[in-house]
Amino acid sequence: MSGRGRAVVFAVVAAALAAVLGAGFAGLPSFGTSTHPYGDAAVHAALALRHTANAVGSVTFDQRGLDTLGEEFILLSAVLGATLLLRPERGERPARWEVDQAPSLPAVARGTALVLLALTFLLAISVVLHGHLTPGGGFQGGVIAASSLHLLYVGGGPSVLSRFRPEGAYDLLEAAGAAAYVVVGLGGLVASGAFLANDVPHGSTGAALSAGTVPLLNIAVGLEVGAGVVLLLSRFLRQEELTAAASR
Amino acid sequence: MNATDLLLLPVAVPLLAAAIVAGVGRLLPRILLDAVVLVVALGVASLGALLLVATRRHDVATVAGGWGAVHGHPVGIDVVADPMTAGLICLDGLVLAIALAYTWHYFDDVDAVLHGLLLAFVGGLAGFALAGDLFTLFVMLELVSVIGFVLTGYRIEAERSLQGALAFAVASTIGGVLTLTGIALVYARTGQLALASIGRSLAEQPADGLVAASFALVLAGFLVKAATVPFHFWTAGAEMVAPTPVCILFSALLVTSGVYAVGRIYHVAYQQALPGADVRPVLLAFGAASALVGALMSLGQRHFKRMLAFSTIAHSGILLVGVGLLNRDGAAGAVTYAVGHAGAKGALFCVGGVLLSRFKSVDENDLHGRGRRLAATGVAAALGALALAGAPPFGTGLGKALTEDAADSAGEQWLVPVLVLASGLTGAAVLRFTIRCFLGWGRPVDSGGVPGRRGEEPEPDPAGRLLVSAWLLLGLSLLAGLAGTGWAAHVGSSYVDSGAYTRALWGGPAPPAVAMHLTGWHATGLPLAFAPALLACAIAALWLLPGIGTATRAVTLSVLRPLRAMHTGRLGDETTWLLAGTGAFGIAMLLLRA
Amino acid sequence: MSALAYGASAVVLLAGLCGVVFSRDLLHLVVCLSITQSSTYVLLLAVGYRSGATAPVFSDHPKGPVVDPVVQALALTDVVVGATVFALLLALVIQAAKRADGDVDPDALSDLHG
């Protein structure tokens, strides 16, 4: 279609779509309604039945754990996919990073980056481990952990980062996290006849050791997401290196 | 161990294997990785077969995590297997196992990435088939889509591959957004995400604009997967550029799963809210449009894989017609057709692979007469063409006959010539290619469409193994046609029966079993059964005969010109058509309900 | 208030789609796609809102009215899915840009036509 043609057709299509959306949205309950039957049941299930203070975490990992399994493997597939799509082609060689290619940041900035790295990493671990108590959990904590590692890139440069990023080890960590999730699920199947059943003792609400399998799954996901995002970023950074090498 | 314990194994085992392969696969020898994927694929197929046996009399259901209702409200994720689910899982495993013969030495598998992706793909397909929950369907849809467009873009050095992968990614993402919008609407209305619970809740209230709009929006993502016109543009591009084994998976499994979801969502969740009389015309219109557009476009292609891609679009339309009739007979026809088509299309892609390995090309012009010494391949191609044309005794023929009978008894006689024409045209296209390539008849002439390029795919290994896959797949297609109609009637009847679905979840009295009988092949139906095959031969002859051939080409290409003008290959245009499809579906549902 | 909350989602959806359709730069197209996805976050969270309620995390307050945790879990899944798809789309854009020496106009990617 020509530019004008596409504009005309899209205008009509957008109007139709807006009409459909309007008809749909018109039937929605008013914003802020107090009728949330699934939500109330989920909160009761989280608190009374599973002693999980973070109801969202309970829904994500306990009540709707199968969705989270799928989500986790979407991330794994994305990392594999990025490896495939950003692989070095024939004739491409990565640049060898020399020390003098590190960004010339003043020492104060580099020092701050390293201090922040330690703090951020601790924060990440805290977010993952307390996923069943406070907002957060495996996904959020994993992303924070991966970001903390990349403060090395800011503070030290790509060569320093790659020293702390042995890809084989991260592959293993990511796979271990993903596999652990399935293994916990299969454990539930063997122990109680239901995949992803949460039949481990639930402790008392608000205690560090509570909510049964939720902290275990949080740790598994945190491991997988953290290692996965590091690998994902490493593929992109390597592609940068390849492009830089080619343009030199 | 009983059937409910087995239920999630077809999901858990491949995903676990995918994780292990992703982690340590680069340390393992290639042959071991291939063996793992083969064993898992056959394992999934066996689990599917076991589930088929377990679902003989009633559906099998469980709730993931063992959750029951809390305060009277279902809280966990429903996982339900009926014979259609079990059959789909079995087909997934079988086709992957057969397509795997291709991957040996075909792909340079960096760090076992490919094997991990294939394992996750089959796990996702199984999860898709088993999901009894709208959001789980969405998550599994996204999992399968992500792996799909990654595999499409495998050959990163080819610009066309990147374009195909981008088209697939953009279409499936937008489809996913529309589906999720619909899910949010349904959730707001019913407070449920499980299909059966949504159905129960919607039955208690009058269906208003929200219900109709949400139906159209929810189906959008699945219609993209099902390559329904006008959501189909990604298929034509992706199956043209994706590595051939990936094309087999797309045509046989992905597209079939998309159509499966359309029927599943309607029958379990929306059937009581939106009467069949309102929904059927819309689904049939989309199905018929896909069948005709795909068939016509396939005739005007010189690139064999793009021709097969358009024929997939056409056959998916025929599947949607079967499902869209919303009755047992139509569903039975669709399931027979699905197996028959999976086998035939897979075999034809294998033929394409043989041609690529020998001649590095799949262009009809380029290959004119060069296949003369590949007799066995030529026979396979011809049989595949006949199967696409719905010739008995292939599964496609039986499925088409059943669908036509179902259409006839539902009062939709207009569908019969549509099905005949669509089958005939796609069969004609492939037959024309086969005769030109393997017999050298007819003058070399440009059939139009995207030209093939020399060396556009790296050569797989020698043809022998590929031909074995082709024969196995053709055998599958034959099996569907010769296995009678009893199994299809059983699968079809439980697919449309939401009562059986809910009984598996919540118990309840089972109605007395009704003896089911579908007429299979019968003498009076034979002329209709052979009509598309004869039509295919006639049209192919019109293209190949000297003198008439040039005229046929001119007429066909001028008829196709407006359709071809719509297939610009540009993301902006393709997205506009996708949205137009959703808008049209939604407006139709709103108007019919009012 | 309902109109604002739900209307915002619809506006973001349509604006994102408009951006995708008329984009002249592949990176811009992918970002518009991401914006389109974010309309679902708004809709999901708006559907789950309860007036006068607080977050569904009980480690610091006793049981009381809270917003719907289920849609929050759905939105979390949506965000993860969106982020991963976005990453892969960017990978494809990088490869496409490499072959086109810089910016890529989506309308120029029309090899697969006809």
Short mmCIF file of N, CA and C in Angstrom, two decimals, chain B residues 135 142 146 149-150 156-157 162-166 169 173-174 177 180-181 184 187-188 193 237 240 297 301 306 450 564 567-570 572 575-576 579, chain C residues 13 17 20-21 26 29 33 36-37 39-40 43-44 47 68 70-71 74 77-78 81 85 88-89 92-93 95-96 99 106-107 109-114:
data_model
loop_
_atom_site.label_atom_id
_atom_site.label_comp_id
_atom_site.label_asym_id
_atom_site.label_seq_id
_atom_site.Cartn_x
_atom_site.Cartn_y
_atom_site.Cartn_z
N PHE B 135 -5.05 -17.71 30.87
CA PHE B 135 -3.75 -17.07 30.98
C PHE B 135 -2.64 -18.06 30.73
N GLU B 142 2.98 -17.60 24.08
CA GLU B 142 4.16 -16.75 23.97
C GLU B 142 5.44 -17.58 23.94
N VAL B 146 7.99 -17.30 20.86
CA VAL B 146 9.37 -16.82 21.01
C VAL B 146 10.33 -17.81 20.34
N PHE B 149 9.98 -17.58 16.42
CA PHE B 149 10.64 -16.56 15.61
C PHE B 149 12.15 -16.58 15.75
N VAL B 150 12.64 -17.14 16.86
CA VAL B 150 14.09 -17.33 16.94
C VAL B 150 14.54 -18.35 15.89
N ILE B 156 21.07 -15.89 10.26
CA ILE B 156 21.16 -14.44 10.46
C ILE B 156 21.88 -13.74 9.31
N GLU B 157 22.67 -14.50 8.53
CA GLU B 157 23.40 -13.84 7.47
C GLU B 157 22.52 -13.51 6.28
N LEU B 162 15.93 -12.53 8.43
CA LEU B 162 15.67 -11.53 9.45
C LEU B 162 14.30 -10.89 9.23
N GLN B 163 13.98 -10.63 7.96
CA GLN B 163 12.67 -10.03 7.68
C GLN B 163 11.54 -10.97 8.09
N GLY B 164 11.72 -12.25 7.76
CA GLY B 164 10.69 -13.22 8.13
C GLY B 164 10.53 -13.32 9.63
N ALA B 165 11.68 -13.34 10.33
CA ALA B 165 11.61 -13.45 11.78
C ALA B 165 10.97 -12.21 12.38
N LEU B 166 11.31 -11.03 11.85
CA LEU B 166 10.71 -9.79 12.36
C LEU B 166 9.21 -9.79 12.14
N ALA B 169 7.68 -12.07 14.64
CA ALA B 169 7.73 -11.54 15.99
C ALA B 169 6.72 -10.42 16.20
N THR B 173 3.51 -10.74 18.64
CA THR B 173 3.45 -9.85 19.81
C THR B 173 2.15 -9.08 19.84
N ILE B 174 1.76 -8.53 18.69
CA ILE B 174 0.51 -7.77 18.66
C ILE B 174 -0.67 -8.69 18.96
N VAL B 177 -0.83 -9.14 22.62
CA VAL B 177 -1.36 -7.97 23.33
C VAL B 177 -2.88 -7.95 23.24
N LEU B 180 -4.32 -10.63 25.48
CA LEU B 180 -4.25 -10.28 26.89
C LEU B 180 -5.28 -9.22 27.25
N THR B 181 -5.53 -8.29 26.33
CA THR B 181 -6.58 -7.29 26.58
C THR B 181 -7.93 -7.99 26.76
N ALA B 184 -8.10 -9.65 30.13
CA ALA B 184 -8.38 -8.70 31.21
C ALA B 184 -9.87 -8.38 31.27
N TYR B 187 -11.73 -11.36 32.74
CA TYR B 187 -11.44 -11.48 34.16
C TYR B 187 -12.21 -10.45 34.96
N ALA B 188 -12.26 -9.23 34.43
CA ALA B 188 -12.99 -8.18 35.15
C ALA B 188 -14.46 -8.54 35.29
N LEU B 193 -10.20 -17.05 35.59
CA LEU B 193 -9.31 -17.22 34.45
C LEU B 193 -9.42 -18.61 33.85
N GLY B 237 5.92 -15.34 4.94
CA GLY B 237 7.33 -14.96 5.02
C GLY B 237 8.14 -15.97 5.81
N MET B 240 8.92 -19.36 4.41
CA MET B 240 9.76 -19.30 3.23
C MET B 240 11.23 -19.27 3.63
N MET B 297 -3.10 -17.75 -3.86
CA MET B 297 -1.74 -17.22 -3.80
C MET B 297 -0.72 -18.32 -4.05
N GLN B 301 3.17 -18.79 -7.21
CA GLN B 301 4.48 -18.76 -6.57
C GLN B 301 5.44 -19.65 -7.34
N ARG B 306 7.54 -21.04 -0.35
CA ARG B 306 6.50 -20.02 -0.21
C ARG B 306 5.16 -20.57 -0.71
N VAL B 450 8.04 -14.44 -5.19
CA VAL B 450 9.42 -14.19 -4.81
C VAL B 450 10.33 -15.24 -5.46
N ARG B 564 -1.90 -9.98 -4.71
CA ARG B 564 -0.45 -9.86 -4.57
C ARG B 564 -0.09 -8.47 -4.12
N HIS B 567 0.09 -8.19 -0.50
CA HIS B 567 1.21 -8.86 0.17
C HIS B 567 2.49 -8.10 -0.13
N THR B 568 2.63 -6.92 0.48
CA THR B 568 3.79 -6.09 0.18
C THR B 568 5.03 -6.53 0.93
N GLY B 569 4.86 -7.36 1.97
CA GLY B 569 6.01 -7.74 2.76
C GLY B 569 6.45 -6.65 3.72
N ARG B 570 5.69 -5.58 3.83
CA ARG B 570 6.07 -4.50 4.74
C ARG B 570 5.37 -4.67 6.07
N GLY B 572 4.39 -2.50 8.26
CA GLY B 572 3.28 -1.58 8.51
C GLY B 572 1.99 -2.08 7.89
N THR B 575 0.71 -5.32 9.65
CA THR B 575 0.09 -5.01 10.94
C THR B 575 -1.30 -4.43 10.74
N THR B 576 -1.44 -3.55 9.75
CA THR B 576 -2.75 -2.95 9.50
C THR B 576 -3.77 -4.02 9.18
N LEU B 579 -4.81 -5.94 12.31
CA LEU B 579 -5.75 -5.18 13.12
C LEU B 579 -7.12 -5.13 12.45
N LEU C 13 -2.70 1.77 23.83
CA LEU C 13 -2.73 0.66 22.86
C LEU C 13 -2.79 1.19 21.44
N LEU C 17 0.07 1.12 18.48
CA LEU C 17 -0.18 0.46 17.20
C LEU C 17 0.02 1.43 16.04
N VAL C 20 3.60 1.64 15.39
CA VAL C 20 4.13 0.47 14.70
C VAL C 20 3.83 0.54 13.21
N VAL C 21 2.60 0.94 12.88
CA VAL C 21 2.18 0.91 11.48
C VAL C 21 2.92 1.97 10.66
N LEU C 26 13.31 0.96 12.27
CA LEU C 26 13.00 -0.32 12.87
C LEU C 26 13.09 -0.27 14.39
N LEU C 29 10.05 1.23 15.69
CA LEU C 29 8.93 0.28 15.61
C LEU C 29 8.92 -0.65 16.81
N LEU C 33 6.17 -1.07 19.78
CA LEU C 33 5.59 -2.37 20.14
C LEU C 33 5.62 -2.55 21.65
N THR C 36 2.92 -0.58 23.12
CA THR C 36 1.64 -1.28 22.95
C THR C 36 1.47 -2.32 24.05
N GLN C 37 2.55 -3.04 24.35
CA GLN C 37 2.45 -4.04 25.41
C GLN C 37 2.15 -3.41 26.75
N SER C 39 0.25 -1.12 27.46
CA SER C 39 -1.17 -0.81 27.67
C SER C 39 -1.85 -1.92 28.45
N THR C 40 -1.37 -3.16 28.27
CA THR C 40 -1.99 -4.26 29.01
C THR C 40 -1.66 -4.19 30.49
N LEU C 43 -4.16 -1.79 31.90
CA LEU C 43 -5.52 -2.35 31.97
C LEU C 43 -5.63 -3.38 33.09
N LEU C 44 -4.65 -4.27 33.17
CA LEU C 44 -4.70 -5.31 34.20
C LEU C 44 -4.74 -4.69 35.60
N VAL C 47 -7.99 -2.95 36.37
CA VAL C 47 -9.07 -3.90 36.65
C VAL C 47 -8.99 -4.39 38.09
N ASP C 68 -6.29 -6.46 44.22
CA ASP C 68 -6.29 -7.83 43.72
C ASP C 68 -4.85 -8.29 43.43
N VAL C 70 -4.03 -11.12 42.10
CA VAL C 70 -3.96 -12.00 40.94
C VAL C 70 -3.53 -11.21 39.70
N VAL C 71 -4.14 -10.03 39.48
CA VAL C 71 -3.76 -9.26 38.30
C VAL C 71 -2.32 -8.76 38.43
N LEU C 74 -0.34 -11.53 37.16
CA LEU C 74 -0.46 -11.56 35.70
C LEU C 74 0.39 -10.47 35.07
N THR C 77 4.05 -11.43 35.07
CA THR C 77 4.35 -12.36 33.98
C THR C 77 4.39 -11.62 32.65
N ASP C 78 3.45 -10.71 32.46
CA ASP C 78 3.38 -9.94 31.24
C ASP C 78 4.65 -9.12 31.03
N VAL C 81 7.52 -11.45 30.02
CA VAL C 81 7.35 -11.88 28.63
C VAL C 81 7.68 -10.74 27.69
N VAL C 85 10.73 -10.69 24.84
CA VAL C 85 10.42 -10.51 23.42
C VAL C 85 11.13 -9.26 22.90
N LEU C 88 14.76 -9.98 22.17
CA LEU C 88 14.98 -10.72 20.94
C LEU C 88 14.70 -9.86 19.71
N LEU C 89 13.69 -9.01 19.79
CA LEU C 89 13.43 -8.10 18.68
C LEU C 89 14.64 -7.19 18.46
N LEU C 92 17.26 -8.93 16.57
CA LEU C 92 16.97 -8.96 15.14
C LEU C 92 17.25 -7.59 14.51
N VAL C 93 16.91 -6.52 15.22
CA VAL C 93 17.14 -5.18 14.68
C VAL C 93 18.64 -4.95 14.49
N GLN C 95 20.96 -7.16 13.90
CA GLN C 95 21.44 -7.90 12.74
C GLN C 95 20.97 -7.24 11.45
N ALA C 96 19.73 -6.75 11.45
CA ALA C 96 19.23 -6.09 10.24
C ALA C 96 20.02 -4.81 9.98
N ARG C 99 23.41 -5.26 8.37
CA ARG C 99 23.41 -5.53 6.95
C ARG C 99 23.00 -4.33 6.14
N PRO C 106 11.58 0.19 8.03
CA PRO C 106 10.79 -1.03 7.89
C PRO C 106 10.15 -1.16 6.51
N ASP C 107 9.82 -0.02 5.90
CA ASP C 107 9.20 -0.10 4.59
C ASP C 107 10.18 -0.57 3.52
N LEU C 109 12.17 -3.08 4.07
CA LEU C 109 12.32 -4.53 4.26
C LEU C 109 11.18 -5.23 3.57
N SER C 110 11.18 -5.21 2.25
CA SER C 110 10.01 -5.78 1.57
C SER C 110 10.44 -6.83 0.57
N ASP C 111 11.40 -7.67 0.94
CA ASP C 111 11.81 -8.74 0.05
C ASP C 111 10.75 -9.82 -0.09
N LEU C 112 9.96 -9.97 1.00
CA LEU C 112 9.02 -11.09 1.01
C LEU C 112 7.66 -10.62 0.55
N HIS C 113 7.57 -10.19 -0.70
CA HIS C 113 6.32 -9.64 -1.20
C HIS C 113 5.80 -10.51 -2.34
N GLY C 114 4.53 -10.41 -2.58
CA GLY C 114 3.95 -11.05 -3.75
C GLY C 114 3.55 -12.50 -3.54
#
